[in-house]
Coordinates of C-alpha atoms and ligand atoms in Angstrom, one line a residue:
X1 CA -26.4 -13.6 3.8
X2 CA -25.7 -15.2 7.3
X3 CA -22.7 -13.6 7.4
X4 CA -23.4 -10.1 6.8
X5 CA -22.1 -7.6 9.0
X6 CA -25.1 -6.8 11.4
X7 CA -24.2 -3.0 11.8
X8 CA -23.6 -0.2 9.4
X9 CA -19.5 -0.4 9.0
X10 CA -17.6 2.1 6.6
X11 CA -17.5 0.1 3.8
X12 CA -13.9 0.9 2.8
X13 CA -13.5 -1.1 6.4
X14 CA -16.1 -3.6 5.0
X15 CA -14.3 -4.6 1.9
X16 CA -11.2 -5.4 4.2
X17 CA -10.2 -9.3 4.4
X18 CA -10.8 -10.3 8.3
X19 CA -7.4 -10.5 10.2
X20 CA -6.9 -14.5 10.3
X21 CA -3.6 -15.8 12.3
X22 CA -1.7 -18.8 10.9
X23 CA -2.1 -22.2 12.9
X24 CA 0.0 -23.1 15.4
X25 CA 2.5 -25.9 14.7
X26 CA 1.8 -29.6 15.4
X27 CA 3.8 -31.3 18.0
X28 CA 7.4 -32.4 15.6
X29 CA 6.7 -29.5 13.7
X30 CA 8.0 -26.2 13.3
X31 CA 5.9 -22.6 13.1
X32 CA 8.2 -20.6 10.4
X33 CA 5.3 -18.6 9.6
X34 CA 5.6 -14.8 11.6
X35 CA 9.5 -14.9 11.5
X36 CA 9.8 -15.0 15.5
X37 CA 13.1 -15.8 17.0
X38 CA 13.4 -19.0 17.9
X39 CA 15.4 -18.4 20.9
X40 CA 13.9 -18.1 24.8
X41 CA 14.3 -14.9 26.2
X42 CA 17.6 -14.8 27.7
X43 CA 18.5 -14.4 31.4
X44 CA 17.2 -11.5 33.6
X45 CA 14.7 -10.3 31.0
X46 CA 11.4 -12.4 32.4
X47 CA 12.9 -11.0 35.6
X48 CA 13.4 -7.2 34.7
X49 CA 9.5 -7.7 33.5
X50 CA 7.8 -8.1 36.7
X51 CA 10.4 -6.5 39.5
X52 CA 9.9 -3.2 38.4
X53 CA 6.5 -2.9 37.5
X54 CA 3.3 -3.1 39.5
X55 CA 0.5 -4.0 37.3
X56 CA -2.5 -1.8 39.3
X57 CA -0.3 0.9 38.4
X58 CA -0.9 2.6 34.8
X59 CA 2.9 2.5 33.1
X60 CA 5.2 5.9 32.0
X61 CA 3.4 6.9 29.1
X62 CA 5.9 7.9 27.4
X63 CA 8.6 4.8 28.0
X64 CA 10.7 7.6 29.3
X65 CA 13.2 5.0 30.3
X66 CA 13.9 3.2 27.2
X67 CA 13.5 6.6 25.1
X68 CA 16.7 7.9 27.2
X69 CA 18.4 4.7 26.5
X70 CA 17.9 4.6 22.8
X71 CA 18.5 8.3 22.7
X72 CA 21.4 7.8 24.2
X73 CA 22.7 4.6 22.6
X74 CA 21.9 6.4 19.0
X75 CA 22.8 10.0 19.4
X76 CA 20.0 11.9 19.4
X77 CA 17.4 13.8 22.1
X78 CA 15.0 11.8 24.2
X79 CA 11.9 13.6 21.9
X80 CA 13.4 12.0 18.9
X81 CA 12.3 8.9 19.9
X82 CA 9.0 7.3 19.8
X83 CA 7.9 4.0 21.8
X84 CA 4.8 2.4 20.8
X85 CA 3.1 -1.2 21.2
X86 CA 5.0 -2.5 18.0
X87 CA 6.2 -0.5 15.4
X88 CA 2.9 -1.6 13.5
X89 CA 1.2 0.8 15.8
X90 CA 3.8 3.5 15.4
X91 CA 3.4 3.0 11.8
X92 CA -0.6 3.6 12.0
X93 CA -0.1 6.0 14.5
X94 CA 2.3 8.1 11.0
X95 CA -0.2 7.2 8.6
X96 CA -3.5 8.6 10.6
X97 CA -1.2 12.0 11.3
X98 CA -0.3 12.5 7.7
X99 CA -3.1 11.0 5.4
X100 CA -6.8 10.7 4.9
X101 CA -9.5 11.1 2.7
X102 CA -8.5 11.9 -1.2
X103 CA -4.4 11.4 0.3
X104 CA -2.3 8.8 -1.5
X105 CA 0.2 6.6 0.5
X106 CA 3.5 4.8 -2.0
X107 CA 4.7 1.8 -1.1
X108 CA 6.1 -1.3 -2.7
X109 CA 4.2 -4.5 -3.5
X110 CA 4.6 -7.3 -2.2
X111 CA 5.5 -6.0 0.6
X112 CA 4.0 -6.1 4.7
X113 CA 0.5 -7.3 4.8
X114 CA 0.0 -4.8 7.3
X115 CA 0.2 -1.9 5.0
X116 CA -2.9 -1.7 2.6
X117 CA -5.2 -1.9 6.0
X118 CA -3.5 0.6 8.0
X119 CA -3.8 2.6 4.8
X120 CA -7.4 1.8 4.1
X121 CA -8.2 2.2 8.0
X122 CA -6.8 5.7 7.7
X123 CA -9.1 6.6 4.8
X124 CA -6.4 7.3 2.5
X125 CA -5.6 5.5 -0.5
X126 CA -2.9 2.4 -1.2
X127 CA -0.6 3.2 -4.7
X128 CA 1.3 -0.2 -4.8
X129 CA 4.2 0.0 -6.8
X130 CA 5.2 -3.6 -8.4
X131 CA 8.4 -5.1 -7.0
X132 CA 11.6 -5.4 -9.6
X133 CA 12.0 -8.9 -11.3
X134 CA 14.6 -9.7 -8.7
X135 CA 12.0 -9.1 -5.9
X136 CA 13.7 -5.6 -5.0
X137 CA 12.3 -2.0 -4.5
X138 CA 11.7 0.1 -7.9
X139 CA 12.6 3.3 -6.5
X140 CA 12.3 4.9 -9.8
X141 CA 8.7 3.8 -10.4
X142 CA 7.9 4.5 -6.6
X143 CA 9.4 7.9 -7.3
X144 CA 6.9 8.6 -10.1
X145 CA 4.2 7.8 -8.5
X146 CA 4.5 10.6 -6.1
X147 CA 2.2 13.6 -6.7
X148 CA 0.1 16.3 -5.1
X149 CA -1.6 14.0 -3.0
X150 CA 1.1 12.2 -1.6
X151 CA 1.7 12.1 1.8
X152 CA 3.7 9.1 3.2
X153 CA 5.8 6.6 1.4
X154 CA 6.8 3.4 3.0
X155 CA 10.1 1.6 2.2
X156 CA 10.9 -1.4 3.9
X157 CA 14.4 -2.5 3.9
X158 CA 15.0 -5.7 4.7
X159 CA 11.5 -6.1 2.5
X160 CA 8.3 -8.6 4.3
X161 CA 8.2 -11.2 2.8
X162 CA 11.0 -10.9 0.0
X163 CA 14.0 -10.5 2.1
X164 CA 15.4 -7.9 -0.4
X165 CA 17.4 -4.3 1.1
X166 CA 17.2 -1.2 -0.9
X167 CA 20.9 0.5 -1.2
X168 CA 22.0 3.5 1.0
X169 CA 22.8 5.3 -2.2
X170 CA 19.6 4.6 -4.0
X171 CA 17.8 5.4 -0.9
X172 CA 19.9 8.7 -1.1
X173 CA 19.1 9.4 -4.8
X174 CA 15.3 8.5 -4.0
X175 CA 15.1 11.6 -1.3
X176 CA 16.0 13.8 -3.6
X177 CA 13.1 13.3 -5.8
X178 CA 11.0 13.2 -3.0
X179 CA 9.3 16.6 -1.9
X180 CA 10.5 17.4 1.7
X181 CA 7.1 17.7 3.3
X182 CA 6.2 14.0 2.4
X183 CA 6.8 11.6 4.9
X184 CA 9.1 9.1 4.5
X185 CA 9.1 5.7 6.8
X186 CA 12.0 3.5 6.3
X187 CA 11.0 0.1 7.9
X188 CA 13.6 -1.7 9.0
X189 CA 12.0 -3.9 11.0
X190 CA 14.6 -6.6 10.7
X191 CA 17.7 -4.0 10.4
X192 CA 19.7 -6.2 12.7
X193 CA 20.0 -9.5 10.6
X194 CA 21.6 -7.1 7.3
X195 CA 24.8 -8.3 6.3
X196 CA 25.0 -6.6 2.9
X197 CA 27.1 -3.9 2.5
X198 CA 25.9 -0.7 1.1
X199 CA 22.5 -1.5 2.6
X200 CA 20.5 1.5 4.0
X201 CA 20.7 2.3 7.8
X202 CA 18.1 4.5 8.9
X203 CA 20.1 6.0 12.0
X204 CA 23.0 6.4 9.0
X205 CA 19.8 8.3 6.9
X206 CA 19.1 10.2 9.8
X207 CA 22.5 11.5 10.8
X208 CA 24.3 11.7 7.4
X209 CA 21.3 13.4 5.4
X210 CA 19.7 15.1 8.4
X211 CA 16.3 14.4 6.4
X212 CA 13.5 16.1 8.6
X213 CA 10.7 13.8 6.7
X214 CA 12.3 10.6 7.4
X215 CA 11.4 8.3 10.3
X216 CA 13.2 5.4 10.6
X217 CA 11.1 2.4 12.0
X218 CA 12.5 -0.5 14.4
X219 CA 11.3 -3.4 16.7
X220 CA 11.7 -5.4 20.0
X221 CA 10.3 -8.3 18.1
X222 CA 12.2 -9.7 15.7
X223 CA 15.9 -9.6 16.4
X224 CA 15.4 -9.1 20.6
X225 CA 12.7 -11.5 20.3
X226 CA 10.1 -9.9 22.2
X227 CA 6.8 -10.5 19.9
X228 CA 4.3 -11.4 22.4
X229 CA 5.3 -8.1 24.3
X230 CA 4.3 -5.9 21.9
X231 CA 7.1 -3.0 21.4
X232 CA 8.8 -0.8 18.7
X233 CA 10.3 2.5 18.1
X234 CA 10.5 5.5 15.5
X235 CA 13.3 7.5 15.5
X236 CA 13.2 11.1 13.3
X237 CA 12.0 14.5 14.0
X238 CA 10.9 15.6 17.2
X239 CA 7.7 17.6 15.7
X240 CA 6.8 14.5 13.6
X241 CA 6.6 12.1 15.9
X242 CA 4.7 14.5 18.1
X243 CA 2.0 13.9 15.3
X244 CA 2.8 9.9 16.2
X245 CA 1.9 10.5 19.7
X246 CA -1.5 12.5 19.3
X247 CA -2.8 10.1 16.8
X248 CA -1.4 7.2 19.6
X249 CA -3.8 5.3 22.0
X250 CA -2.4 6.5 25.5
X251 CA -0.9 4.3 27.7
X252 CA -0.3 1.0 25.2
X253 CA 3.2 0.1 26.1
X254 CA 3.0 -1.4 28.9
X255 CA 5.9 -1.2 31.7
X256 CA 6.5 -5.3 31.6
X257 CA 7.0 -4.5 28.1
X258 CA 9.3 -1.5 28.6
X259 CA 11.8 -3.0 31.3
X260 CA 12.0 -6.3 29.4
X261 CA 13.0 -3.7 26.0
X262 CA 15.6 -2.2 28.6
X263 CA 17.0 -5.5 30.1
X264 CA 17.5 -6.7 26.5
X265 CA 19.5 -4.0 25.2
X266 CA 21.7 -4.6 28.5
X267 CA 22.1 -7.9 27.1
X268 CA 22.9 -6.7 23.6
X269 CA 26.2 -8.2 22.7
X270 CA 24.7 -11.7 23.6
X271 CA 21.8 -10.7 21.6
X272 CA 22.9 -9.7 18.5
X273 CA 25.5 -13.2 18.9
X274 CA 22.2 -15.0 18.5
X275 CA 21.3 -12.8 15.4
X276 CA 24.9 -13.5 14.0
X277 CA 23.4 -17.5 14.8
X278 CA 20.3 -16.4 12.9
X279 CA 22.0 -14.8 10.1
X280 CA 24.5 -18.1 9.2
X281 CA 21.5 -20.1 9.5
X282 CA 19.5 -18.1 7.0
X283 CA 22.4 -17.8 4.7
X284 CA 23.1 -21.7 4.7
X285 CA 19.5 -21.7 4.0
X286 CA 19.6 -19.8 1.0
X287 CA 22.9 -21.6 0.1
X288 CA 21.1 -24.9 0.1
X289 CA 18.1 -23.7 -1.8
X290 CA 20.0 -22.2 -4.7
X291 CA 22.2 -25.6 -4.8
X292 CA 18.7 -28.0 -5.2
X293 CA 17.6 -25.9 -7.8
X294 CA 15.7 -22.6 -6.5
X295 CA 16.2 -19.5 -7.7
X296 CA 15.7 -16.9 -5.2
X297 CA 16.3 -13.3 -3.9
X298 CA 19.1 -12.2 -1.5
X299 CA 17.6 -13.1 2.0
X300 CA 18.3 -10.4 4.4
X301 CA 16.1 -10.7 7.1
X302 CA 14.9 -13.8 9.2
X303 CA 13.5 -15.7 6.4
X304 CA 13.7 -16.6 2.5
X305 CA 11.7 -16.3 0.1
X306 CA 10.5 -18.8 -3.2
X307 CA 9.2 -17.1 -5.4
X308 CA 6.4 -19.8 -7.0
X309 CA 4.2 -17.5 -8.3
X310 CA 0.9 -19.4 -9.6
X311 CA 2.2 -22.8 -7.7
X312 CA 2.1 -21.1 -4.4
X313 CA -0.9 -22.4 -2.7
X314 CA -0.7 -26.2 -4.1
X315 CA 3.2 -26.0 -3.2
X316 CA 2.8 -24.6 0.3
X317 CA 0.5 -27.8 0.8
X318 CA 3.7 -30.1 0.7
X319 CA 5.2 -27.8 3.8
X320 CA 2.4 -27.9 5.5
X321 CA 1.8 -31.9 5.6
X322 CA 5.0 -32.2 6.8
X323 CA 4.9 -30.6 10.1
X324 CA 6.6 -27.2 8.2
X325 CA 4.2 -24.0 8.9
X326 CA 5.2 -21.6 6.4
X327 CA 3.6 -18.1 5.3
X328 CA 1.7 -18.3 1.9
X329 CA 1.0 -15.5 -0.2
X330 CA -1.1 -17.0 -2.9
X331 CA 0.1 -15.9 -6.6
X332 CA 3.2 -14.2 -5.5
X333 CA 5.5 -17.3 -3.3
X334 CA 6.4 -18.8 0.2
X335 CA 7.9 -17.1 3.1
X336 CA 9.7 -19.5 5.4
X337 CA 11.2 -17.6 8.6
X338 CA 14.4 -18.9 9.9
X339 CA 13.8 -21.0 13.0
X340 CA 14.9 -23.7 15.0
X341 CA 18.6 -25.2 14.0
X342 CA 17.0 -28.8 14.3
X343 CA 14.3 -27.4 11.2
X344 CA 16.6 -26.5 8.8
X345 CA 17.4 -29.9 7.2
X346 CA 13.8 -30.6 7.6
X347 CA 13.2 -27.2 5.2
X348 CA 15.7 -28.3 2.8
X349 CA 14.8 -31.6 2.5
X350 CA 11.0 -30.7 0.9
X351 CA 12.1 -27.4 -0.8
X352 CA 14.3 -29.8 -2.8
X353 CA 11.3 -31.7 -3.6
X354 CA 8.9 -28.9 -4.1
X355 CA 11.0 -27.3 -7.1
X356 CA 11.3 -30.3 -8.9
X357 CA 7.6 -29.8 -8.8
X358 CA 8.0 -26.7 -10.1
X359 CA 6.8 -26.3 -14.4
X360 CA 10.0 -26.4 -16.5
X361 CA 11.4 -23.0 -17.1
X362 CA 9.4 -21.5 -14.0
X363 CA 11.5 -18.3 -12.7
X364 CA 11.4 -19.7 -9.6
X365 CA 13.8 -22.5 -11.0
X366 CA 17.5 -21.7 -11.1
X367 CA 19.7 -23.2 -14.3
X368 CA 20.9 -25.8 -12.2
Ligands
PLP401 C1 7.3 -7.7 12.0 C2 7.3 -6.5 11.3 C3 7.0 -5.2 11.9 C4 7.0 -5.1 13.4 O1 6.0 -5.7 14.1 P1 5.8 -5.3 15.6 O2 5.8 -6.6 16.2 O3 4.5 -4.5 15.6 O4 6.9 -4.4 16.1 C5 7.1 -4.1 11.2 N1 7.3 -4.1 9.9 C6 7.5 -5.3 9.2 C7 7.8 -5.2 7.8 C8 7.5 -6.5 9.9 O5 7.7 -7.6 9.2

């Protein structure tokens, strides 16, 4: 009783799970829980931040700046890019344009926490479409769950938290079943660290197809390493992410934020070196887990996943009392994000422990 909520709340808002952050790492100990890049920002970006920008001054509202440079740097008009305060709020900002009450919104599951909320917050309903065995999009189911209440379908390529890309071509074949006037975000939040080929490429979507209902969905945070800023983009029709900006809270990207997106993409080729960094890493990673014994999905973004189904919480107890803060999604597995060189072995050395753990014949155990 003590904790009920004092004022009259819409109860599909109610029945939402508070927002609770993961705890911060102890001193030895690493935070691989919100795949962040590990590295500082580089040269000239803290810089860039506060030169430019007063901070009595209300910023550009629409990042005018940065939307020239990505328009410019992709090949498309200023108006077919969108800047907002994350691409979490550009992805609310889509949803609240195209769906409420008695709408239906697609997307995979597992996938981004975010997503059922955002959903729910809009009014609209959440159709969750299970994951393949190999932790992979099922287009084909996803595609027949589509009807006359559709209105947005979310693909996320690299997918949070299972690291898995969805094909160019099946991404192709997938449009084609979709009707044109349903929106269609690709996230590819973590776009940069894909080293498959084949793999979709929204900007490729966007120019090859010419597909008027698809954004494509990108971030500051992950690969530029730029989280605590707070800024994202959508690039895709003009007149749909017009809909993006009336839904928008005005004035949310700052102009620190803005000049420090700027300065970075000035620094891109020393950027996207550190990704290349981050990539190997992840990759040895992987390497590592499959040769102690794990069985687990192509990694593609910042982070792996182990898929321990049942074991999750009592496994992700072993991380955590050894300094090791990972992301647990109890039922489904662990996500560990790639971090610090000096925590790999560290990661290794318990995941090896934590599978022999694991019940004989688990899926989450290779044949090794
Ligand atoms: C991290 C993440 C985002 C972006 O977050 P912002 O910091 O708001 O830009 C979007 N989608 C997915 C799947 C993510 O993992």
């Amino acid at each position: 009783m003590a904790d009920d909520i004092p004022v009259r709340i819409r109860p599909e808002i109610a029945a939402l799970p508070p927002y609770r952050q993961g705890k911060p790492a102890g001193e030895d100990g690493f935070k691989l829980s919100s795949n962040e890049n590990p590295f500082d920002p580089l040269p000239g970006v803290i810089e860039a931040m506060s030169e430019a920008n007063a901070v009595n001054r209300y910023p550009d509202a629409s990042a005018r700046r940065l939307r020239e440079r990505l328009a410019a740097r992709y090949g498309v008009e200023p108006d077919e890019v969108h800047i907002g305060a994350g691409s979490v709020s550009i992805l609310s900002q889509l949803i609240l344009a195209a769906a409420g009450p008695g709408d239906e919104v697609v997307y995979a599951w597992r996938s981004f926490e975010a997503y059922p909320g955002l959903v729910r917050v809009a009014g609209a309903t959440p159709v969750e479409v299970p994951l393949t065995a190999d932790a992979r999009h099922d287009l084909p189911a996803m595609a027949a769950r589509v009807n006359e209440r559709t209105r947005v379908i979310i693909v996320c390529s690299p997918n949070n938290p299972t690291g898995t890309v969805v094909g160019h071509d099946e991404f192709a074949a997938f449009l084609d079943t979709v009707p044109s006037d349903v929106l269609v975000i690709l996230d590819e939040a973590y776009a940069e660290f894909v080293t498959q080929p084949g793999a979709v490429d929204g900007l490729r979507v966007l120019g090859l197809l010419g597909r008027p209902n698809v954004v494509a969905l990108r971030t500051f945070s992950k690969a530029f390493g730029l989280a605590g800023l707070r800024i994202g983009y959508a690039i895709g029709h003009r007149r749909v992410l017009d809909a993006a900006r009336s839904t928008a809270i005005p004035l949310a990207v700052t102009g620190q934020a803005e000049s420090a997106a700027l300065a970075s993409l000035a620094a891109e080729s020393a950027l996207l070196e550190r990704v290349r960094q981050l990539a190997n890493r992840r990759d040895r990673i992987v390497a590592g887990l499959r040769e102690s014994g794990w069985r687990v999905p192509e990694a593609q973004g910042n982070f792996v996943w182990l898929p321990t189904g049942a074991e999750t919480s009592d496994l992700a107890e072993a991380f955590d009392s050894e300094g090791l803060i990972v992301r647990s999604f109890p039922g489904d597995g662990i996500r560990i994000s790639v971090g610090e060189e000096e925590s790999v072995d560290k990661v290794l050395r318990i995941a090896a422990s934590v599978v022999q753990a694991l019940p004989e014949g688990h899926s989450a155990r290779g044949l090794a």
